[in-house]
Amino acid sequence: MLSDVQLAVAAAAAGALVVRARYGAELARIEKSSTDFATEVDLEPERVIKARLRAERPADAFVGEESGRDGPASAGRTWLVDPLCGTLNYAARTPLAAVNVGLMSEGRVVVAASADPFAGEVFWTDGDQAFVRRHGHDDPLRPTARCRLVDLNLDPPYPNGERFMAVRLLSVAEFTSSFRPRVLSTTLALAWVAAGRRGGYVSDGRVQDSVHFASGMALCRAAGCRVTGLRGQPLELGPSGLVVAADDETHATLLAIIAERCWRRE
């Protein structure tokens, strides 16, 4: 029987195989709103992941980005699955996406995996340590801000409205002189912070218990990154949003710039 972390890695990798195999094909779209949609490739890996989890952990609950919640109402454990994070990229034949699988128990994500279908990497954590698996070999994740690259999530929704928008950082001289901004519309960027490929990540939006963010935040915490809200507070307190940094200095710099230049006072 697989352990929880082994199952998370196997499920994410199985979903990633589907995503990779269908890349470049003509895809039917399922409209969600005027600006958002899913594709048949969002649905297929979710079915594959769900079947794998159901077979191994029938007593657990399941929350999928496309199919919603399923499983026993009394379950104390819930699998959070985003089968294709980066749908817009994928549909535009841009190979930047992630397959996220995390297990929540007693209010926290205890194991997680985030698979990159195109690089053939699976980032994973058992809740205490974090690793990246390449060609069957695991290397520990070691965050560093040496690259000075910081990703901004510019995708809606913007729950903080006019008070805060990440895009404003692009016009702040203190930000662009300290860091090199990047925009990546997938939570693969969180795994990259944990791996030292990015120095930080800033996002608006609700991140608590989210199928999009749960795996990436768990990776960052296990790797030793700073993970807080937009004002440096615990995520369950204060306004929605997320600031992740490879080290304390980068985190403090980002918070200072956001507070001074990007957070409009009421």
JSON list of N, CA and C in Angstrom, two decimals, residues 161-191:
[
{"chain": "A", "resi": 161, "resn": "GLY", "atom": "N", "xyz": [-10.23, 44.46, -4.64]},
{"chain": "A", "resi": 161, "resn": "GLY", "atom": "CA", "xyz": [-10.73, 45.56, -5.43]},
{"chain": "A", "resi": 161, "resn": "GLY", "atom": "C", "xyz": [-9.68, 46.60, -5.75]},
{"chain": "A", "resi": 162, "resn": "GLU", "atom": "N", "xyz": [-10.02, 47.85, -5.57]},
{"chain": "A", "resi": 162, "resn": "GLU", "atom": "CA", "xyz": [-9.12, 48.94, -5.88]},
{"chain": "A", "resi": 162, "resn": "GLU", "atom": "C", "xyz": [-8.08, 49.17, -4.79]},
{"chain": "A", "resi": 163, "resn": "ARG", "atom": "N", "xyz": [-8.20, 48.49, -3.67]},
{"chain": "A", "resi": 163, "resn": "ARG", "atom": "CA", "xyz": [-7.24, 48.71, -2.58]},
{"chain": "A", "resi": 163, "resn": "ARG", "atom": "C", "xyz": [-5.87, 48.13, -2.91]},
{"chain": "A", "resi": 164, "resn": "PHE", "atom": "N", "xyz": [-5.86, 46.97, -3.59]},
{"chain": "A", "resi": 164, "resn": "PHE", "atom": "CA", "xyz": [-4.60, 46.35, -3.95]},
{"chain": "A", "resi": 164, "resn": "PHE", "atom": "C", "xyz": [-4.76, 45.58, -5.26]},
{"chain": "A", "resi": 165, "resn": "MET", "atom": "N", "xyz": [-3.78, 45.77, -6.16]},
{"chain": "A", "resi": 165, "resn": "MET", "atom": "CA", "xyz": [-3.68, 44.95, -7.36]},
{"chain": "A", "resi": 165, "resn": "MET", "atom": "C", "xyz": [-2.20, 44.72, -7.63]},
{"chain": "A", "resi": 166, "resn": "ALA", "atom": "N", "xyz": [-1.83, 43.45, -7.85]},
{"chain": "A", "resi": 166, "resn": "ALA", "atom": "CA", "xyz": [-0.42, 43.11, -8.02]},
{"chain": "A", "resi": 166, "resn": "ALA", "atom": "C", "xyz": [0.22, 43.82, -9.20]},
{"chain": "A", "resi": 167, "resn": "VAL", "atom": "N", "xyz": [-0.58, 44.14, -10.21]},
{"chain": "A", "resi": 167, "resn": "VAL", "atom": "CA", "xyz": [-0.04, 44.78, -11.41]},
{"chain": "A", "resi": 167, "resn": "VAL", "atom": "C", "xyz": [0.60, 46.14, -11.08]},
{"chain": "A", "resi": 168, "resn": "ARG", "atom": "N", "xyz": [0.20, 46.78, -10.00]},
{"chain": "A", "resi": 168, "resn": "ARG", "atom": "CA", "xyz": [0.77, 48.08, -9.64]},
{"chain": "A", "resi": 168, "resn": "ARG", "atom": "C", "xyz": [2.26, 47.97, -9.30]},
{"chain": "A", "resi": 169, "resn": "LEU", "atom": "N", "xyz": [2.68, 46.80, -8.88]},
{"chain": "A", "resi": 169, "resn": "LEU", "atom": "CA", "xyz": [4.10, 46.63, -8.58]},
{"chain": "A", "resi": 169, "resn": "LEU", "atom": "C", "xyz": [4.99, 46.91, -9.79]},
{"chain": "A", "resi": 170, "resn": "LEU", "atom": "N", "xyz": [4.46, 46.69, -10.98]},
{"chain": "A", "resi": 170, "resn": "LEU", "atom": "CA", "xyz": [5.26, 46.87, -12.19]},
{"chain": "A", "resi": 170, "resn": "LEU", "atom": "C", "xyz": [5.63, 48.33, -12.43]},
{"chain": "A", "resi": 171, "resn": "SER", "atom": "N", "xyz": [4.91, 49.24, -11.81]},
{"chain": "A", "resi": 171, "resn": "SER", "atom": "CA", "xyz": [5.20, 50.67, -12.00]},
{"chain": "A", "resi": 171, "resn": "SER", "atom": "C", "xyz": [5.95, 51.28, -10.82]},
{"chain": "A", "resi": 172, "resn": "VAL", "atom": "N", "xyz": [6.35, 50.44, -9.86]},
{"chain": "A", "resi": 172, "resn": "VAL", "atom": "CA", "xyz": [7.02, 50.93, -8.66]},
{"chain": "A", "resi": 172, "resn": "VAL", "atom": "C", "xyz": [8.53, 50.81, -8.84]},
{"chain": "A", "resi": 173, "resn": "ALA", "atom": "N", "xyz": [9.22, 51.95, -8.80]},
{"chain": "A", "resi": 173, "resn": "ALA", "atom": "CA", "xyz": [10.66, 51.95, -9.05]},
{"chain": "A", "resi": 173, "resn": "ALA", "atom": "C", "xyz": [11.42, 51.10, -8.04]},
{"chain": "A", "resi": 174, "resn": "GLU", "atom": "N", "xyz": [11.00, 51.12, -6.77]},
{"chain": "A", "resi": 174, "resn": "GLU", "atom": "CA", "xyz": [11.69, 50.32, -5.76]},
{"chain": "A", "resi": 174, "resn": "GLU", "atom": "C", "xyz": [11.60, 48.83, -6.07]},
{"chain": "A", "resi": 175, "resn": "PHE", "atom": "N", "xyz": [10.48, 48.43, -6.65]},
{"chain": "A", "resi": 175, "resn": "PHE", "atom": "CA", "xyz": [10.32, 47.01, -6.99]},
{"chain": "A", "resi": 175, "resn": "PHE", "atom": "C", "xyz": [11.19, 46.63, -8.19]},
{"chain": "A", "resi": 176, "resn": "THR", "atom": "N", "xyz": [11.11, 47.40, -9.25]},
{"chain": "A", "resi": 176, "resn": "THR", "atom": "CA", "xyz": [11.84, 47.04, -10.47]},
{"chain": "A", "resi": 176, "resn": "THR", "atom": "C", "xyz": [13.35, 47.24, -10.33]},
{"chain": "A", "resi": 177, "resn": "SER", "atom": "N", "xyz": [13.78, 48.06, -9.36]},
{"chain": "A", "resi": 177, "resn": "SER", "atom": "CA", "xyz": [15.21, 48.21, -9.13]},
{"chain": "A", "resi": 177, "resn": "SER", "atom": "C", "xyz": [15.76, 47.11, -8.23]},
{"chain": "A", "resi": 178, "resn": "SER", "atom": "N", "xyz": [14.88, 46.48, -7.43]},
{"chain": "A", "resi": 178, "resn": "SER", "atom": "CA", "xyz": [15.31, 45.41, -6.52]},
{"chain": "A", "resi": 178, "resn": "SER", "atom": "C", "xyz": [15.15, 44.02, -7.12]},
{"chain": "A", "resi": 179, "resn": "PHE", "atom": "N", "xyz": [14.12, 43.87, -7.97]},
{"chain": "A", "resi": 179, "resn": "PHE", "atom": "CA", "xyz": [13.78, 42.56, -8.51]},
{"chain": "A", "resi": 179, "resn": "PHE", "atom": "C", "xyz": [13.55, 42.65, -10.01]},
{"chain": "A", "resi": 180, "resn": "ARG", "atom": "N", "xyz": [13.46, 41.48, -10.65]},
{"chain": "A", "resi": 180, "resn": "ARG", "atom": "CA", "xyz": [13.10, 41.41, -12.05]},
{"chain": "A", "resi": 180, "resn": "ARG", "atom": "C", "xyz": [11.74, 40.74, -12.14]},
{"chain": "A", "resi": 181, "resn": "PRO", "atom": "N", "xyz": [10.70, 41.50, -12.46]},
{"chain": "A", "resi": 181, "resn": "PRO", "atom": "CA", "xyz": [9.35, 40.92, -12.44]},
{"chain": "A", "resi": 181, "resn": "PRO", "atom": "C", "xyz": [9.11, 39.93, -13.56]},
{"chain": "A", "resi": 182, "resn": "ARG", "atom": "N", "xyz": [8.33, 38.91, -13.25]},
{"chain": "A", "resi": 182, "resn": "ARG", "atom": "CA", "xyz": [7.85, 37.94, -14.21]},
{"chain": "A", "resi": 182, "resn": "ARG", "atom": "C", "xyz": [6.37, 37.74, -13.95]},
{"chain": "A", "resi": 183, "resn": "VAL", "atom": "N", "xyz": [5.64, 37.33, -14.99]},
{"chain": "A", "resi": 183, "resn": "VAL", "atom": "CA", "xyz": [4.22, 37.05, -14.86]},
{"chain": "A", "resi": 183, "resn": "VAL", "atom": "C", "xyz": [4.00, 35.62, -15.34]},
{"chain": "A", "resi": 184, "resn": "LEU", "atom": "N", "xyz": [3.48, 34.77, -14.46]},
{"chain": "A", "resi": 184, "resn": "LEU", "atom": "CA", "xyz": [3.28, 33.37, -14.81]},
{"chain": "A", "resi": 184, "resn": "LEU", "atom": "C", "xyz": [1.89, 32.95, -14.34]},
{"chain": "A", "resi": 185, "resn": "SER", "atom": "N", "xyz": [1.00, 32.64, -15.28]},
{"chain": "A", "resi": 185, "resn": "SER", "atom": "CA", "xyz": [-0.39, 32.33, -14.94]},
{"chain": "A", "resi": 185, "resn": "SER", "atom": "C", "xyz": [-0.56, 30.85, -14.62]},
{"chain": "A", "resi": 186, "resn": "THR", "atom": "N", "xyz": [0.24, 30.35, -13.69]},
{"chain": "A", "resi": 186, "resn": "THR", "atom": "CA", "xyz": [0.10, 29.01, -13.14]},
{"chain": "A", "resi": 186, "resn": "THR", "atom": "C", "xyz": [0.84, 28.97, -11.81]},
{"chain": "A", "resi": 187, "resn": "THR", "atom": "N", "xyz": [0.36, 28.16, -10.88]},
{"chain": "A", "resi": 187, "resn": "THR", "atom": "CA", "xyz": [1.01, 28.07, -9.58]},
{"chain": "A", "resi": 187, "resn": "THR", "atom": "C", "xyz": [2.30, 27.25, -9.62]},
{"chain": "A", "resi": 188, "resn": "LEU", "atom": "N", "xyz": [2.73, 26.87, -10.79]},
{"chain": "A", "resi": 188, "resn": "LEU", "atom": "CA", "xyz": [4.07, 26.31, -10.93]},
{"chain": "A", "resi": 188, "resn": "LEU", "atom": "C", "xyz": [5.11, 27.27, -10.35]},
{"chain": "A", "resi": 189, "resn": "ALA", "atom": "N", "xyz": [4.80, 28.56, -10.38]},
{"chain": "A", "resi": 189, "resn": "ALA", "atom": "CA", "xyz": [5.72, 29.56, -9.83]},
{"chain": "A", "resi": 189, "resn": "ALA", "atom": "C", "xyz": [6.00, 29.34, -8.35]},
{"chain": "A", "resi": 190, "resn": "LEU", "atom": "N", "xyz": [5.04, 28.82, -7.61]},
{"chain": "A", "resi": 190, "resn": "LEU", "atom": "CA", "xyz": [5.28, 28.54, -6.19]},
{"chain": "A", "resi": 190, "resn": "LEU", "atom": "C", "xyz": [6.33, 27.45, -6.01]},
{"chain": "A", "resi": 191, "resn": "ALA", "atom": "N", "xyz": [6.23, 26.41, -6.81]},
{"chain": "A", "resi": 191, "resn": "ALA", "atom": "CA", "xyz": [7.24, 25.35, -6.75]},
{"chain": "A", "resi": 191, "resn": "ALA", "atom": "C", "xyz": [8.61, 25.91, -7.11]}
]
